[in-house]
Amino acid sequence: MSIDEKKRLQRNDRVTIRTVATHAGVSVAAVSKVMRNAYGVSEALRTKVTEAIEALGYRPSRAARGLRGRSFTIGVLLIDIRNPFLPEVIAGVNGVLAPSHYQAMIGVSDARVQLETSLIESMIDYKMDGLILVAPRLPSEIIAKFAAEIPIVAVGYHDAGATAFDTVNADDQRGAEIAVEALLACGYRDIEMLSLGEREGHQVSVVRQREIGFRRAMQRSGLGSSAPITKIPIAPPKREETMRKFLSRKNRPRAVFCWSDLDAITLLSLAMEMGVRVPENLAVVGYDNSSTAALGLVNLASIDQSGRELGQVATRTLISRIEGRTSAEHIFQIPSLVSRNSLTRSGSASGA
């Protein structure tokens, strides 16, 4: 930057998009295209504008962008921040947004419909450009009403019939089937599922979808359509009490599929405390392949639904909605098993 330019900027209160355009030797429209990561922008133009933005220290006014119809802000609503799977989803969102000049603002609910609704309304009032809802608890018709006001993508929400908003999911039914198939391949036949209580999930939730897949895989293997599912309360101390009762049962199964690593890791901890050896006395498969599951002291076999990829796909899908797409998209990712010591140490179900 020349000395004359620096002096001129010192006399001005704030650098504007027009200042950036002049410095880069391009049009205001070209700067705008680079800032919103529009399709068709050449690498040369992007480099030229980016260098001008950095040299001038340009920070666009959020209010001004909102008046032009864009705030370049995306809201991400999470239901349960305790789940170790969520940081991967957020990392995927941020990875896509980083080069696009969009920013993410995160809201955390606690599975209460009233709070969830209030947070969405606040995000709309803040003039965000779109919302990513991760495992929302709201009924589809309520989400559709919000989607009439703002583009929405729901992650972990199995409503393939939705027309007003998009969904991005791992195939949770198939994921549960893969878990059962892995246990069967190791020789286990006495298999049970640990799931959430009836009031903690609805038909479109990942919980219920995984139950459907579990029952189907058990029935297909000849183990019965009414395969046993133990329901776990979501809140302590009843959550841990229910797991302790499960572990101390005389008719405890030889293997268990947990709906989430969140509960599978707690089960492993309680099993160690109670002298139940894993996998010698109880084989365990979780779901999410969280970073905690991979720790050497945990070594939890788990279904990997690639949270980072889900976040990336959801973000790209939302941006395409913001850019004008109107037809609904319902995207499925295929999960896979990451086998670790909690499934089997020797490759066979010893004592099954």
Short mmCIF file of C-alpha atoms in Angstrom, two decimals:
data_model
loop_
_atom_site.label_atom_id
_atom_site.label_comp_id
_atom_site.label_asym_id
_atom_site.label_seq_id
_atom_site.Cartn_x
_atom_site.Cartn_y
_atom_site.Cartn_z
CA MET A 1 0.00 0.00 0.00
CA SER A 2 1.35 3.42 -0.92
CA ILE A 3 1.95 6.22 1.62
CA ASP A 4 -0.84 8.28 -0.02
CA GLU A 5 -3.31 5.38 0.39
CA LYS A 6 -2.42 4.98 4.08
CA LYS A 7 -2.92 8.69 4.69
CA ARG A 8 -6.25 8.60 2.86
CA LEU A 9 -7.42 5.62 4.97
CA GLN A 10 -6.37 7.38 8.17
CA ARG A 11 -8.70 10.25 7.24
CA ASN A 12 -11.60 7.84 6.74
CA ASP A 13 -13.54 6.22 9.58
CA ARG A 14 -13.75 2.81 7.98
CA VAL A 15 -12.58 0.87 4.96
CA THR A 16 -15.51 -0.01 2.69
CA ILE A 17 -16.07 -2.63 0.02
CA ARG A 18 -15.52 0.16 -2.54
CA THR A 19 -12.10 0.85 -1.00
CA VAL A 20 -11.21 -2.82 -1.37
CA ALA A 21 -12.35 -2.84 -5.00
CA THR A 22 -10.23 0.23 -5.79
CA HIS A 23 -7.18 -1.21 -4.06
CA ALA A 24 -7.55 -4.54 -5.91
CA GLY A 25 -8.30 -2.86 -9.24
CA VAL A 26 -11.58 -4.72 -9.69
CA SER A 27 -15.30 -3.93 -9.51
CA VAL A 28 -17.38 -3.86 -6.34
CA ALA A 29 -19.39 -6.74 -7.79
CA ALA A 30 -16.20 -8.81 -8.13
CA VAL A 31 -15.32 -8.20 -4.46
CA SER A 32 -18.85 -9.22 -3.47
CA LYS A 33 -18.57 -12.46 -5.46
CA VAL A 34 -15.31 -13.38 -3.75
CA MET A 35 -16.73 -12.59 -0.30
CA ARG A 36 -19.73 -14.85 -0.74
CA ASN A 37 -17.67 -17.57 -2.44
CA ALA A 38 -19.82 -17.40 -5.56
CA TYR A 39 -19.51 -20.04 -8.26
CA GLY A 40 -17.15 -19.25 -11.14
CA VAL A 41 -14.70 -16.95 -9.31
CA SER A 42 -11.19 -17.46 -10.70
CA GLU A 43 -8.28 -18.18 -8.37
CA ALA A 44 -6.48 -15.08 -9.66
CA LEU A 45 -9.42 -12.82 -8.79
CA ARG A 46 -9.84 -14.50 -5.39
CA THR A 47 -6.15 -13.97 -4.60
CA LYS A 48 -6.23 -10.33 -5.69
CA VAL A 49 -9.30 -9.49 -3.59
CA THR A 50 -8.15 -11.52 -0.57
CA GLU A 51 -4.79 -9.74 -0.55
CA ALA A 52 -6.55 -6.37 -0.70
CA ILE A 53 -8.85 -7.32 2.18
CA GLU A 54 -5.88 -8.39 4.31
CA ALA A 55 -3.81 -5.33 3.41
CA LEU A 56 -6.63 -2.93 4.25
CA GLY A 57 -7.86 -4.81 7.30
CA TYR A 58 -11.38 -4.77 5.85
CA ARG A 59 -14.14 -5.95 8.19
CA PRO A 60 -17.59 -5.82 6.57
CA SER A 61 -20.40 -4.35 8.62
CA ARG A 62 -22.77 -7.13 9.63
CA ALA A 63 -25.65 -4.67 9.79
CA ALA A 64 -24.92 -3.34 6.30
CA ARG A 65 -24.74 -6.85 4.87
CA GLY A 66 -28.03 -7.67 6.53
CA LEU A 67 -29.68 -4.67 4.87
CA ARG A 68 -28.46 -5.93 1.48
CA GLY A 69 -30.18 -9.24 2.18
CA ARG A 70 -27.20 -11.25 3.50
CA SER A 71 -25.56 -11.35 6.90
CA PHE A 72 -23.11 -14.10 5.85
CA THR A 73 -23.88 -15.79 9.15
CA ILE A 74 -25.14 -19.35 9.59
CA GLY A 75 -26.75 -20.55 12.79
CA VAL A 76 -25.92 -24.03 14.13
CA LEU A 77 -28.32 -25.37 16.75
CA LEU A 78 -27.13 -28.24 18.95
CA ILE A 79 -29.37 -30.19 21.33
CA ASP A 80 -26.94 -31.93 23.68
CA ILE A 81 -23.44 -30.45 23.93
CA ARG A 82 -22.25 -33.42 26.06
CA ASN A 83 -22.17 -35.77 23.09
CA PRO A 84 -18.51 -36.24 21.99
CA PHE A 85 -19.74 -36.72 18.42
CA LEU A 86 -20.72 -33.05 18.00
CA PRO A 87 -17.25 -31.43 17.80
CA GLU A 88 -16.63 -33.38 14.60
CA VAL A 89 -19.86 -32.06 13.07
CA ILE A 90 -18.90 -28.49 14.03
CA ALA A 91 -15.40 -28.99 12.60
CA GLY A 92 -16.99 -30.05 9.31
CA VAL A 93 -19.21 -26.95 9.28
CA ASN A 94 -16.30 -24.62 10.01
CA GLY A 95 -14.11 -26.33 7.43
CA VAL A 96 -16.53 -25.43 4.65
CA LEU A 97 -17.24 -21.94 5.96
CA ALA A 98 -13.59 -20.90 6.49
CA PRO A 99 -12.84 -19.92 2.87
CA SER A 100 -16.35 -18.61 2.14
CA HIS A 101 -16.57 -15.51 4.38
CA TYR A 102 -19.58 -17.06 6.10
CA GLN A 103 -19.42 -17.40 9.87
CA ALA A 104 -21.11 -19.88 12.17
CA MET A 105 -22.88 -18.92 15.38
CA ILE A 106 -23.73 -21.82 17.69
CA GLY A 107 -26.77 -22.11 19.91
CA VAL A 108 -27.16 -24.90 22.47
CA SER A 109 -30.55 -26.20 23.56
CA ASP A 110 -31.32 -28.95 26.07
CA ALA A 111 -33.96 -30.95 24.19
CA ARG A 112 -36.78 -28.71 25.41
CA VAL A 113 -39.09 -27.74 22.55
CA GLN A 114 -39.77 -24.27 23.99
CA LEU A 115 -36.05 -23.41 24.25
CA GLU A 116 -35.32 -24.92 20.84
CA THR A 117 -38.07 -22.82 19.28
CA SER A 118 -36.88 -19.69 21.06
CA LEU A 119 -33.31 -20.15 19.82
CA ILE A 120 -34.44 -20.62 16.22
CA GLU A 121 -36.59 -17.49 16.44
CA SER A 122 -33.62 -15.54 17.82
CA MET A 123 -31.43 -16.72 14.96
CA ILE A 124 -34.06 -15.61 12.47
CA ASP A 125 -34.38 -12.22 14.21
CA TYR A 126 -30.61 -11.84 13.97
CA LYS A 127 -31.04 -12.11 10.19
CA MET A 128 -28.91 -15.19 9.76
CA ASP A 129 -28.80 -16.53 6.22
CA GLY A 130 -29.59 -20.13 7.11
CA LEU A 131 -29.73 -22.70 9.90
CA ILE A 132 -28.23 -26.13 10.49
CA LEU A 133 -30.24 -28.02 13.11
CA VAL A 134 -28.40 -31.00 14.60
CA ALA A 135 -30.79 -33.71 15.85
CA PRO A 136 -33.71 -31.33 16.44
CA ARG A 137 -36.62 -32.50 18.59
CA LEU A 138 -39.22 -30.30 16.91
CA PRO A 139 -42.04 -31.85 14.83
CA SER A 140 -41.53 -31.69 11.08
CA GLU A 141 -44.43 -29.29 10.56
CA ILE A 142 -42.86 -26.77 12.96
CA ILE A 143 -39.49 -26.96 11.20
CA ALA A 144 -41.31 -26.50 7.88
CA LYS A 145 -42.90 -23.28 9.17
CA PHE A 146 -39.51 -21.91 10.13
CA ALA A 147 -38.12 -23.05 6.76
CA ALA A 148 -40.63 -20.74 5.07
CA GLU A 149 -38.71 -17.86 6.68
CA ILE A 150 -35.11 -19.13 6.46
CA PRO A 151 -33.24 -21.97 4.66
CA ILE A 152 -32.83 -24.98 6.96
CA VAL A 153 -30.87 -28.23 6.85
CA ALA A 154 -31.56 -30.82 9.56
CA VAL A 155 -28.83 -33.31 10.50
CA GLY A 156 -29.82 -36.49 12.34
CA TYR A 157 -33.48 -36.07 11.38
CA HIS A 158 -35.00 -38.77 9.16
CA ASP A 159 -37.87 -37.11 7.35
CA ALA A 160 -37.45 -37.99 3.68
CA GLY A 161 -40.90 -36.57 2.94
CA ALA A 162 -40.01 -33.02 3.97
CA THR A 163 -40.32 -30.53 1.11
CA ALA A 164 -39.59 -27.23 2.88
CA PHE A 165 -36.19 -28.16 4.29
CA ASP A 166 -33.27 -30.50 3.57
CA THR A 167 -31.96 -33.41 5.62
CA VAL A 168 -28.46 -34.93 5.86
CA ASN A 169 -28.11 -38.25 7.67
CA ALA A 170 -26.03 -41.30 8.10
CA ASP A 171 -28.11 -44.37 7.25
CA ASP A 172 -28.81 -45.14 10.90
CA GLN A 173 -30.84 -48.25 10.18
CA ARG A 174 -27.98 -49.69 8.16
CA GLY A 175 -25.49 -48.66 10.85
CA ALA A 176 -27.35 -50.70 13.46
CA GLU A 177 -27.49 -53.64 11.08
CA ILE A 178 -23.71 -53.45 10.60
CA ALA A 179 -23.23 -53.54 14.38
CA VAL A 180 -25.39 -56.66 14.74
CA GLU A 181 -23.72 -58.33 11.76
CA ALA A 182 -20.30 -57.71 13.33
CA LEU A 183 -21.39 -59.31 16.61
CA LEU A 184 -22.88 -62.28 14.77
CA ALA A 185 -19.68 -62.71 12.75
CA CYS A 186 -17.76 -62.99 16.04
CA GLY A 187 -20.08 -65.79 17.15
CA TYR A 188 -22.36 -63.86 19.51
CA ARG A 189 -26.06 -64.78 19.43
CA ASP A 190 -27.29 -63.42 22.75
CA ILE A 191 -27.43 -59.74 21.76
CA GLU A 192 -29.33 -56.83 23.28
CA MET A 193 -29.56 -53.11 22.48
CA LEU A 194 -29.27 -50.21 24.91
CA SER A 195 -31.40 -47.32 23.69
CA LEU A 196 -33.00 -44.15 25.04
CA GLY A 197 -36.34 -44.07 26.85
CA GLU A 198 -39.51 -43.83 24.78
CA ARG A 199 -39.95 -40.12 25.56
CA GLU A 200 -36.41 -39.24 24.48
CA GLY A 201 -36.82 -39.88 20.75
CA HIS A 202 -39.37 -39.81 17.97
CA GLN A 203 -39.77 -41.82 14.78
CA VAL A 204 -37.55 -39.50 12.71
CA SER A 205 -34.78 -39.45 15.33
CA VAL A 206 -31.55 -41.42 15.03
CA VAL A 207 -32.48 -43.36 18.17
CA ARG A 208 -35.62 -44.89 16.71
CA GLN A 209 -33.99 -45.49 13.32
CA ARG A 210 -31.21 -47.47 14.99
CA GLU A 211 -33.79 -49.53 16.87
CA ILE A 212 -35.50 -50.38 13.57
CA GLY A 213 -32.19 -51.51 12.06
CA PHE A 214 -31.33 -53.56 15.17
CA ARG A 215 -34.65 -55.42 15.14
CA ARG A 216 -34.45 -56.04 11.40
CA ALA A 217 -30.92 -57.49 11.61
CA MET A 218 -31.88 -59.71 14.54
CA GLN A 219 -34.98 -60.97 12.73
CA ARG A 220 -33.02 -61.63 9.54
CA SER A 221 -30.55 -63.73 11.52
CA GLY A 222 -33.37 -65.84 12.97
CA LEU A 223 -33.11 -64.36 16.48
CA GLY A 224 -36.65 -62.98 16.53
CA SER A 225 -38.43 -59.76 15.57
CA SER A 226 -38.96 -58.79 19.22
CA ALA A 227 -35.23 -58.51 19.93
CA PRO A 228 -34.63 -57.18 23.46
CA ILE A 229 -34.05 -53.43 23.84
CA THR A 230 -33.29 -51.90 27.23
CA LYS A 231 -34.38 -48.27 27.55
CA ILE A 232 -32.08 -45.89 29.40
CA PRO A 233 -33.18 -42.59 30.99
CA ILE A 234 -31.32 -39.61 29.58
CA ALA A 235 -30.53 -37.89 32.89
CA PRO A 236 -28.38 -39.03 35.83
CA PRO A 237 -28.55 -40.65 38.31
CA LYS A 238 -31.28 -42.88 36.83
CA ARG A 239 -29.17 -43.33 33.71
CA GLU A 240 -26.31 -44.94 35.64
CA GLU A 241 -28.71 -46.87 37.89
CA THR A 242 -30.34 -48.48 34.84
CA MET A 243 -26.95 -49.47 33.44
CA ARG A 244 -25.88 -50.99 36.76
CA LYS A 245 -29.06 -53.07 36.84
CA PHE A 246 -28.38 -54.19 33.28
CA LEU A 247 -24.82 -55.27 34.14
CA SER A 248 -25.88 -57.10 37.31
CA ARG A 249 -28.71 -59.08 35.66
CA LYS A 250 -28.45 -62.86 35.90
CA ASN A 251 -29.73 -63.08 32.34
CA ARG A 252 -27.43 -60.36 31.05
CA PRO A 253 -26.75 -60.83 27.33
CA ARG A 254 -23.35 -61.85 26.00
CA ALA A 255 -23.14 -58.82 23.71
CA VAL A 256 -24.69 -55.36 23.56
CA PHE A 257 -25.15 -52.71 20.90
CA CYS A 258 -25.38 -49.17 22.36
CA TRP A 259 -27.28 -46.50 20.47
CA SER A 260 -24.41 -44.02 21.08
CA ASP A 261 -20.81 -43.89 22.29
CA LEU A 262 -22.13 -41.49 24.92
CA ASP A 263 -23.78 -44.42 26.73
CA ALA A 264 -21.39 -47.14 25.55
CA ILE A 265 -18.40 -45.43 27.20
CA THR A 266 -20.32 -45.02 30.46
CA LEU A 267 -21.26 -48.70 30.27
CA LEU A 268 -17.59 -49.67 29.85
CA SER A 269 -16.64 -47.60 32.88
CA LEU A 270 -19.35 -49.15 35.05
CA ALA A 271 -18.45 -52.65 33.79
CA MET A 272 -14.85 -52.17 34.91
CA GLU A 273 -16.04 -50.90 38.28
CA MET A 274 -18.35 -53.92 38.73
CA GLY A 275 -15.82 -56.52 37.59
CA VAL A 276 -17.54 -57.31 34.26
CA ARG A 277 -14.74 -57.96 31.79
CA VAL A 278 -15.03 -56.56 28.25
CA PRO A 279 -15.14 -58.40 25.90
CA GLU A 280 -14.60 -61.64 27.87
CA ASN A 281 -17.91 -61.32 29.75
CA LEU A 282 -19.63 -58.70 27.59
CA ALA A 283 -18.89 -57.52 24.05
CA VAL A 284 -19.84 -53.90 23.34
CA VAL A 285 -20.36 -51.97 20.10
CA GLY A 286 -21.14 -48.24 20.23
CA TYR A 287 -22.22 -45.71 17.64
CA ASP A 288 -20.50 -42.49 16.42
CA ASN A 289 -16.82 -43.51 16.56
CA SER A 290 -16.11 -40.49 18.75
CA SER A 291 -12.52 -39.50 19.56
CA THR A 292 -12.99 -40.87 23.08
CA ALA A 293 -13.85 -44.31 21.71
CA ALA A 294 -10.43 -44.50 20.05
CA LEU A 295 -8.47 -43.88 23.28
CA GLY A 296 -6.33 -46.84 24.28
CA LEU A 297 -7.96 -47.20 27.71
CA VAL A 298 -11.44 -47.19 26.13
CA ASN A 299 -10.90 -49.16 22.90
CA LEU A 300 -14.58 -49.14 21.98
CA ALA A 301 -15.70 -50.75 18.72
CA SER A 302 -18.09 -48.28 17.13
CA ILE A 303 -20.09 -47.43 14.04
CA ASP A 304 -18.45 -44.53 12.23
CA GLN A 305 -20.90 -42.11 10.63
CA SER A 306 -18.19 -39.50 9.92
CA GLY A 307 -19.49 -36.48 11.82
CA ARG A 308 -17.02 -34.19 10.06
CA GLU A 309 -18.33 -35.26 6.66
CA LEU A 310 -21.93 -34.85 7.81
CA GLY A 311 -21.10 -31.28 8.86
CA GLN A 312 -19.40 -30.57 5.54
CA VAL A 313 -22.26 -31.96 3.45
CA ALA A 314 -24.88 -30.16 5.54
CA THR A 315 -23.07 -26.84 5.13
CA ARG A 316 -22.68 -27.18 1.36
CA THR A 317 -26.34 -28.18 1.12
CA LEU A 318 -27.40 -25.15 3.14
CA ILE A 319 -25.30 -22.75 1.06
CA SER A 320 -26.89 -24.11 -2.12
CA ARG A 321 -30.31 -23.39 -0.54
CA ILE A 322 -29.19 -19.86 0.31
CA GLU A 323 -27.98 -19.43 -3.27
CA GLY A 324 -31.47 -20.14 -4.58
CA ARG A 325 -32.13 -23.89 -4.78
CA THR A 326 -35.79 -24.63 -3.96
CA SER A 327 -36.20 -28.41 -4.35
CA ALA A 328 -35.64 -30.45 -1.19
CA GLU A 329 -32.62 -32.73 -0.90
CA HIS A 330 -32.38 -35.73 1.44
CA ILE A 331 -28.83 -37.04 1.58
CA PHE A 332 -27.70 -40.37 3.07
CA GLN A 333 -24.17 -41.32 4.09
CA ILE A 334 -23.23 -44.97 4.52
CA PRO A 335 -21.66 -45.73 7.94
CA SER A 336 -19.00 -48.34 8.65
CA LEU A 337 -17.64 -50.33 11.60
CA VAL A 338 -14.38 -49.50 13.35
CA SER A 339 -13.48 -52.68 15.22
CA ARG A 340 -11.64 -52.41 18.54
CA ASN A 341 -11.05 -54.51 21.66
CA SER A 342 -14.56 -54.17 23.10
CA LEU A 343 -15.88 -56.32 20.26
CA THR A 344 -13.39 -59.16 20.53
CA ARG A 345 -9.71 -59.57 21.35
CA SER A 346 -9.12 -62.86 19.64
CA GLY A 347 -11.38 -62.62 16.61
CA SER A 348 -13.87 -65.05 18.16
CA ALA A 349 -16.50 -64.79 20.85
CA SER A 350 -14.72 -66.69 23.59
CA GLY A 351 -17.27 -68.26 25.87
CA ALA A 352 -20.24 -67.10 23.78
#
